[in-house]
Coordinates of C-alpha atoms (C1' of nucleotides) in Angstrom, one line a residue:
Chain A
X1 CA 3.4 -23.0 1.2
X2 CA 2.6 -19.3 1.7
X3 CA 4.7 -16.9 3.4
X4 CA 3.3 -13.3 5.3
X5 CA 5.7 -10.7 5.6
X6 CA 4.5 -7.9 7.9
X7 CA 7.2 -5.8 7.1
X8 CA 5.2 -5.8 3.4
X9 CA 2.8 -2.6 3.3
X10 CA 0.2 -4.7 1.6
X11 CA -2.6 -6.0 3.8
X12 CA -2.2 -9.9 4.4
X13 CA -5.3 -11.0 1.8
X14 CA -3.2 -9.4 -0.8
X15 CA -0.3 -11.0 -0.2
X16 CA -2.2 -14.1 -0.2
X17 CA -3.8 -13.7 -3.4
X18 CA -0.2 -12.5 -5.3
X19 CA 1.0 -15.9 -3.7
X20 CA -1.5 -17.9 -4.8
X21 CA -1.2 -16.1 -7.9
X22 CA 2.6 -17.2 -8.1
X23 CA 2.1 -20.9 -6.9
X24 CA 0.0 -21.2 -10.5
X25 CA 2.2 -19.6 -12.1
X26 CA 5.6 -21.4 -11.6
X27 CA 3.5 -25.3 -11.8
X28 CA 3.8 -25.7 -7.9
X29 CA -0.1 -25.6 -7.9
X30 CA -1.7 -27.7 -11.0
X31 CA -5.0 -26.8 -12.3
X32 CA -7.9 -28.4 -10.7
X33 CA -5.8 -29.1 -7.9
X34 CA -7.6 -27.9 -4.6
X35 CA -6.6 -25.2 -2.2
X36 CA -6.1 -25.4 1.7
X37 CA -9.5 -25.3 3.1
X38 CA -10.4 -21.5 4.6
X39 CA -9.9 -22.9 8.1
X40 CA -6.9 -24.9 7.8
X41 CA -4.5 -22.2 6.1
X42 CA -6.1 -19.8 8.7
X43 CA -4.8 -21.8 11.1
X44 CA -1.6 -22.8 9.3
X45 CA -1.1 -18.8 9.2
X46 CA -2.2 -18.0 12.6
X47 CA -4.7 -15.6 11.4
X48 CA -8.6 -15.5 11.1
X49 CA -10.6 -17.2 8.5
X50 CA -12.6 -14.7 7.1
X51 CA -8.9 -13.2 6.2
X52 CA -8.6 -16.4 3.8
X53 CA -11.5 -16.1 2.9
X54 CA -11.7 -13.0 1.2
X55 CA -8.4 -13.9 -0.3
X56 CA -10.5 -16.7 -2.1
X57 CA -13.2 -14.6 -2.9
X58 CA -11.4 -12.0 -4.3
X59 CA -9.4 -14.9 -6.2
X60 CA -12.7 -16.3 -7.3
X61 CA -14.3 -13.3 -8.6
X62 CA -11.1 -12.6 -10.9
X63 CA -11.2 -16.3 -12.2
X64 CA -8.5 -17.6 -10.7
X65 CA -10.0 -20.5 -8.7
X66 CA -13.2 -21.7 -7.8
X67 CA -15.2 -23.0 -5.0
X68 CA -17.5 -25.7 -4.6
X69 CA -19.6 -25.3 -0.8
X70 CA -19.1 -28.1 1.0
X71 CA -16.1 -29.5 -1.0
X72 CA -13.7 -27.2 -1.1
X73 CA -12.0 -24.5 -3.3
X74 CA -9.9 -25.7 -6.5
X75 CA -7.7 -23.9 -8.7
X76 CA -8.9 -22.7 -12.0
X77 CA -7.8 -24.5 -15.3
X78 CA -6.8 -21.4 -17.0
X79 CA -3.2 -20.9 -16.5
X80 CA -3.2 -18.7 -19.9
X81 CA -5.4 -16.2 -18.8
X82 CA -3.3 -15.5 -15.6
X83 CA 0.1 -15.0 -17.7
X84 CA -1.8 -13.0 -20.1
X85 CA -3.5 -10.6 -17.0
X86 CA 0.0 -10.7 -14.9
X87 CA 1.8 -10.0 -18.2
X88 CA -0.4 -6.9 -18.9
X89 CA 0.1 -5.8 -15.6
X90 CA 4.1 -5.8 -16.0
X91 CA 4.1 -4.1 -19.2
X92 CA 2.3 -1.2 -17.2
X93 CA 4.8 -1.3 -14.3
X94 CA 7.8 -1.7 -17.0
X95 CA 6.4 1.6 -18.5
X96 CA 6.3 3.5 -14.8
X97 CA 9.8 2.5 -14.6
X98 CA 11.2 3.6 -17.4
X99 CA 9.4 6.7 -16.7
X100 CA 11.6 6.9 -13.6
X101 CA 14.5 6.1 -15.5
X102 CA 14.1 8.9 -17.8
X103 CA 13.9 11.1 -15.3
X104 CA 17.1 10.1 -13.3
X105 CA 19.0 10.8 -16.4
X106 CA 20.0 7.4 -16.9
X107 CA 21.2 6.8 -20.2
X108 CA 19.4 4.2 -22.5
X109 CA 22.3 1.7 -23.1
X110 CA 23.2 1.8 -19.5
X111 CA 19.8 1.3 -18.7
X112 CA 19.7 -1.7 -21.5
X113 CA 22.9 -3.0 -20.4
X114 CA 21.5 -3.2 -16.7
X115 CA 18.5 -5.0 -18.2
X116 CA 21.0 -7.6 -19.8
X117 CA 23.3 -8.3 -16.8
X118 CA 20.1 -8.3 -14.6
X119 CA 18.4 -10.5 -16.5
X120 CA 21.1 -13.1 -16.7
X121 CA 21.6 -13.3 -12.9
X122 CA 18.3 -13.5 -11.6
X123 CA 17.4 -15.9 -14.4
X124 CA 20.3 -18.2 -14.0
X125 CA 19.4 -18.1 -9.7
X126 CA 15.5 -18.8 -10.0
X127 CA 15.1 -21.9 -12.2
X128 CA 11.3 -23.3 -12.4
X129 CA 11.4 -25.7 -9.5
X130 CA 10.2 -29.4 -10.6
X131 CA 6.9 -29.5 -8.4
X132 CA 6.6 -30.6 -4.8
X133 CA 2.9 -31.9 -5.1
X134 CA 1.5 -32.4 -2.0
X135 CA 1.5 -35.2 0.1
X136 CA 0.2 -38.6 -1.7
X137 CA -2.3 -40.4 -0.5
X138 CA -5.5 -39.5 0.0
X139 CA -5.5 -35.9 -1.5
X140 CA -8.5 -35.0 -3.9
X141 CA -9.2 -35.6 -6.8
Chain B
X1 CA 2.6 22.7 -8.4
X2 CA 1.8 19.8 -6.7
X3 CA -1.1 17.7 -7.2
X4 CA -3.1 15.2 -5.0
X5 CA -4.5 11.7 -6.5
X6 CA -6.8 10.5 -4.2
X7 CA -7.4 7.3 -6.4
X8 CA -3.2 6.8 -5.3
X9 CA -3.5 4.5 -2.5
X10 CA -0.7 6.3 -1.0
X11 CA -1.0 8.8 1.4
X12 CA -1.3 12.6 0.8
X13 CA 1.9 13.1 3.4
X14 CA 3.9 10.1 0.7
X15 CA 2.2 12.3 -2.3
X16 CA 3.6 15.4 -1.4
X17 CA 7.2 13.8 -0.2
X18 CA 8.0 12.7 -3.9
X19 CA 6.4 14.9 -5.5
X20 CA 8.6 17.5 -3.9
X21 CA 11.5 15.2 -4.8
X22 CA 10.2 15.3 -8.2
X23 CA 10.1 18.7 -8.6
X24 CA 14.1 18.7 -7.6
X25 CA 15.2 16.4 -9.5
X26 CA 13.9 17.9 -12.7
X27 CA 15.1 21.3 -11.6
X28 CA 11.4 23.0 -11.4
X29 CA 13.0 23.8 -7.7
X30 CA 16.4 25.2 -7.5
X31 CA 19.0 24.3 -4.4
X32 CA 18.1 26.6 -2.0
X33 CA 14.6 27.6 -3.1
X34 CA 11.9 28.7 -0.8
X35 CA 9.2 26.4 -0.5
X36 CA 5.4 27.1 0.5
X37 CA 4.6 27.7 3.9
X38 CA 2.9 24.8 5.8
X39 CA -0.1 27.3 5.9
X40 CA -0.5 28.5 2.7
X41 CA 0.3 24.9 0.8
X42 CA -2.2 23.6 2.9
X43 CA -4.7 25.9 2.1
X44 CA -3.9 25.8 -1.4
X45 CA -4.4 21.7 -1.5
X46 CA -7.2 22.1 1.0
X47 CA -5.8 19.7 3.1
X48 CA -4.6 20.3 6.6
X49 CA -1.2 22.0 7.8
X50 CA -0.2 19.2 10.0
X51 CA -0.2 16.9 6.5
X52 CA 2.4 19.4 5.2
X53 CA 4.2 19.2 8.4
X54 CA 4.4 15.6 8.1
X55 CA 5.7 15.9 4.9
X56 CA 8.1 18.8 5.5
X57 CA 9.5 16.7 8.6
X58 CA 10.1 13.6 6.9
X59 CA 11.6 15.3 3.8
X60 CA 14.1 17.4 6.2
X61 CA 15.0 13.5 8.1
X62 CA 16.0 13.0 4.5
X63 CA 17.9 16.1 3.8
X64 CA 16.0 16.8 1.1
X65 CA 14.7 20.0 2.8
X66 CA 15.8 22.1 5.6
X67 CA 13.3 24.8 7.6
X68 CA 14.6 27.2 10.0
X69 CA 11.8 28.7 12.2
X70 CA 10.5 31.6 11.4
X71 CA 11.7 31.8 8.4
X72 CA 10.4 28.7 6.2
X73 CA 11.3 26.1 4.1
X74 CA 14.5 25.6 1.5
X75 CA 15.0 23.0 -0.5
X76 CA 18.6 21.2 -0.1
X77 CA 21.6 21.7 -1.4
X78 CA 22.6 18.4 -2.6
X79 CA 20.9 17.1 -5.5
X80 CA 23.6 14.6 -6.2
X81 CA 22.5 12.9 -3.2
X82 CA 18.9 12.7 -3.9
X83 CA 19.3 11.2 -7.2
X84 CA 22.0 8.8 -6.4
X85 CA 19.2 7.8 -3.8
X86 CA 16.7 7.2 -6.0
X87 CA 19.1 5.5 -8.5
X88 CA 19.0 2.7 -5.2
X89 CA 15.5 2.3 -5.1
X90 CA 15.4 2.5 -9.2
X91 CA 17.6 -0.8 -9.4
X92 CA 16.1 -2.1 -6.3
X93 CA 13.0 -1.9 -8.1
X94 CA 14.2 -3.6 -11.4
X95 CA 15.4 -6.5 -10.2
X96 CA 11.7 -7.0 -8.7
X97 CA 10.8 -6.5 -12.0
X98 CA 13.2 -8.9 -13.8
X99 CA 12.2 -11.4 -11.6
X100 CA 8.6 -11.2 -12.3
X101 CA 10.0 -11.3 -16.3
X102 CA 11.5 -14.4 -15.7
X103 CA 8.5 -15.7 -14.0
X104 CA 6.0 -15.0 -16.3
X105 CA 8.2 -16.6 -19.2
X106 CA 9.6 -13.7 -20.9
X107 CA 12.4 -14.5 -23.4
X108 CA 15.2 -11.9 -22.5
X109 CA 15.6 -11.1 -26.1
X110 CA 11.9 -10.3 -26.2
X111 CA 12.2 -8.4 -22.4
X112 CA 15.4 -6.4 -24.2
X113 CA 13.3 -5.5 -26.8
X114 CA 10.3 -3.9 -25.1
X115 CA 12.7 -1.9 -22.6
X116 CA 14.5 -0.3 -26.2
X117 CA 11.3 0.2 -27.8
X118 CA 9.5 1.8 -24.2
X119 CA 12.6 3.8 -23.4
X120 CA 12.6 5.3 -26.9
X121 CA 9.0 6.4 -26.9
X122 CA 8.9 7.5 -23.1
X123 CA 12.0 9.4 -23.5
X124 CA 10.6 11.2 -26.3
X125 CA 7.8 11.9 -24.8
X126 CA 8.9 13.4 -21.8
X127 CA 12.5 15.5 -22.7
X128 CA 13.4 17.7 -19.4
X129 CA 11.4 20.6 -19.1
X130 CA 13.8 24.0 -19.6
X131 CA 12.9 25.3 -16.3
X132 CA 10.1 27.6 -16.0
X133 CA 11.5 29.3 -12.9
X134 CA 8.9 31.5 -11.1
X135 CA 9.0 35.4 -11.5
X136 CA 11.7 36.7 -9.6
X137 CA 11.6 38.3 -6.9
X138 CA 8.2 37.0 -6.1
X139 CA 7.8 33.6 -3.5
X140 CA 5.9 30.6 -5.2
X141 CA 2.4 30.8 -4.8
Chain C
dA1 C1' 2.6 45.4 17.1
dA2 C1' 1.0 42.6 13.3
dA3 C1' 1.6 39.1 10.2
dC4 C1' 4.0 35.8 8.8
dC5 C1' 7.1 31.5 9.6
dG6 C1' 8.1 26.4 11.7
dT7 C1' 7.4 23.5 15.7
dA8 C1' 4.8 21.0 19.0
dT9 C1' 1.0 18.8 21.3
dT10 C1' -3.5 16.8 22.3
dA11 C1' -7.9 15.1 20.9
dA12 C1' -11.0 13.4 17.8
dG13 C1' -12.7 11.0 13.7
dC14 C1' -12.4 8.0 9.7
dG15 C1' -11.6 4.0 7.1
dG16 C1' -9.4 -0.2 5.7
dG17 C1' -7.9 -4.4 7.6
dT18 C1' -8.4 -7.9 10.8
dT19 C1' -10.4 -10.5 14.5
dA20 C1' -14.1 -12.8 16.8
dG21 C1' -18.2 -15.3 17.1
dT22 C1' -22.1 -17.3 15.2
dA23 C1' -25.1 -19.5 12.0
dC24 C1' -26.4 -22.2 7.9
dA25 C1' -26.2 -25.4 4.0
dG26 C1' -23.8 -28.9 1.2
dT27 C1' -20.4 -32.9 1.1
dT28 C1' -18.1 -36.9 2.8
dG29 C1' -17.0 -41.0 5.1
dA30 C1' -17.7 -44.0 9.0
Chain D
dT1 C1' -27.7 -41.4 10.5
dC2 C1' -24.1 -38.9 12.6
dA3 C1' -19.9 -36.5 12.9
dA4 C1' -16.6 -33.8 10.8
dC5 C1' -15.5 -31.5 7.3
dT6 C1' -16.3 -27.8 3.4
dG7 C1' -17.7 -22.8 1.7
dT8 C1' -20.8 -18.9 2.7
dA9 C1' -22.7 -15.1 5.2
dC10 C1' -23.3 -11.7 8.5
dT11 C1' -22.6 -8.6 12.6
dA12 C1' -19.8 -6.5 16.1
dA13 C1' -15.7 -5.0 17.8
dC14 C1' -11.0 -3.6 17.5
dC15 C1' -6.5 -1.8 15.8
dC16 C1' -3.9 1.3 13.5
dG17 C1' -2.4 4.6 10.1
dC18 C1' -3.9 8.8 8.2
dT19 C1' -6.1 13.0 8.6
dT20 C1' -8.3 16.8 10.7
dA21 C1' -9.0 20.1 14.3
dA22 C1' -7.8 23.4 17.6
dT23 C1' -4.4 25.5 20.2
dA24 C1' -0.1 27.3 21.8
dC25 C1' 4.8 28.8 21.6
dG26 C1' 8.9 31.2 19.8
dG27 C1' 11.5 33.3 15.9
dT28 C1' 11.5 36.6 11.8
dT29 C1' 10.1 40.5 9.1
dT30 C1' 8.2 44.9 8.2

DNA sequence: AAACCGTATTAAGCGGGTTAGTACAGTTGA
DNA sequence: TCAACTGTACTAACCCGCTTAATACGGTTT
């Protein structure tokens, strides 16, 4: 479910939250739905709990899931607020690298036309996947 | 000349690295150039030398720079080669960023639009600087 | 010789990230 | 009720990258 790459310069409760983060965002992880527990994806990770858990807390303060003690910790049911926070966040880093473009002299419509022909190939490669959901059975609910 | 951010979560040694790249690309340093001392940079950042060194070091692995001893610090020749190396990283970059497009649901037309409309203001914003080339005859300071 | 230059090395400190261990309270199901 | 979960909280220790500090050496310039 969640992948650390420790060739990535980010420390691993990062990547955990921008994965979490991304499970929400493409459906794999429904609203409501609840979250490893902190021990489990410890140990599904091989690394130490209060790693997770800051991961959760973090992702709780910014209103992305929420925790009930004793239960568990859920996903939030605000998908919208995610895009919206994610999408101002791209706009930002669209901006930075346009800056960069600018300054490598590349021209506008090759820089458009890269845009285009990018666009098209990653788009076409990474089609929303039709949710997994997790084992049935007993899960929560 | 060169200017530390100490909210950038990068290091100062990373800082000064592109910034110095910066600088050649955009022609404020000329092929061949003197550049500060380790000393006097240092002391003019408040930092300390062995930062610059670090710096200077990976910059020359790079080619960007060369240092003879003794003598100082000059930047490279080969400009070509520094921005066709950027260029790399540029449309590494972009994909990245395409994919997260396409992840948070934005409509390629919509994605085209906002790189036309960005490029237009940023490139207005920041034309290339005509050189302001130091006072001859005198070393940076 | 003096004042620069880059290079090199060792030691220390700092801070963020991570681990380890423990403890406590709420929930759940047998 | 008891056992096994859950999240929460806290302290201590450790690692590691970054940075500082203090030297020392050899080349260049005037």
């Amino acid at each position: 479910m969640i992948n650390l790459d420790h060739r990535d310069r980010r420390p691993l409760y990062m990547q955990i939250i921008s994965q979490i983060e991304d499970l929400a965002l493409h459906g794999v992880l429904q609203p409501g739905q609840q979250l490893p527990s902190l021990r489990s994806l410890a140990m599904d990770l091989s690394i130490n709990p209060n790693t997770i858990q800051r991961a959760y807390m973090e992702l709780e303060s910014k209103g992305v899931i929420y925790s009930v003690p004793g239960k568990g910790s859920f996903l939030g049911s605000d998908r919208e607020k995610l895009i919206s926070g994610r999408r101002e966040a791209f706009y930002k880093d669209l901006a930075e690298l346009i800056k960069m473009a600018v300054a490598l002299q590349i021209e506008k419509a090759d820089f458009l036309a890269a845009c285009d022909r990018l666009y098209s190939s990653i788009s076409s490669i990474s089609s929303i996947p039709s949710i997994p959901s997790m084992k049935a059975g007993e899960t929560n609910d």
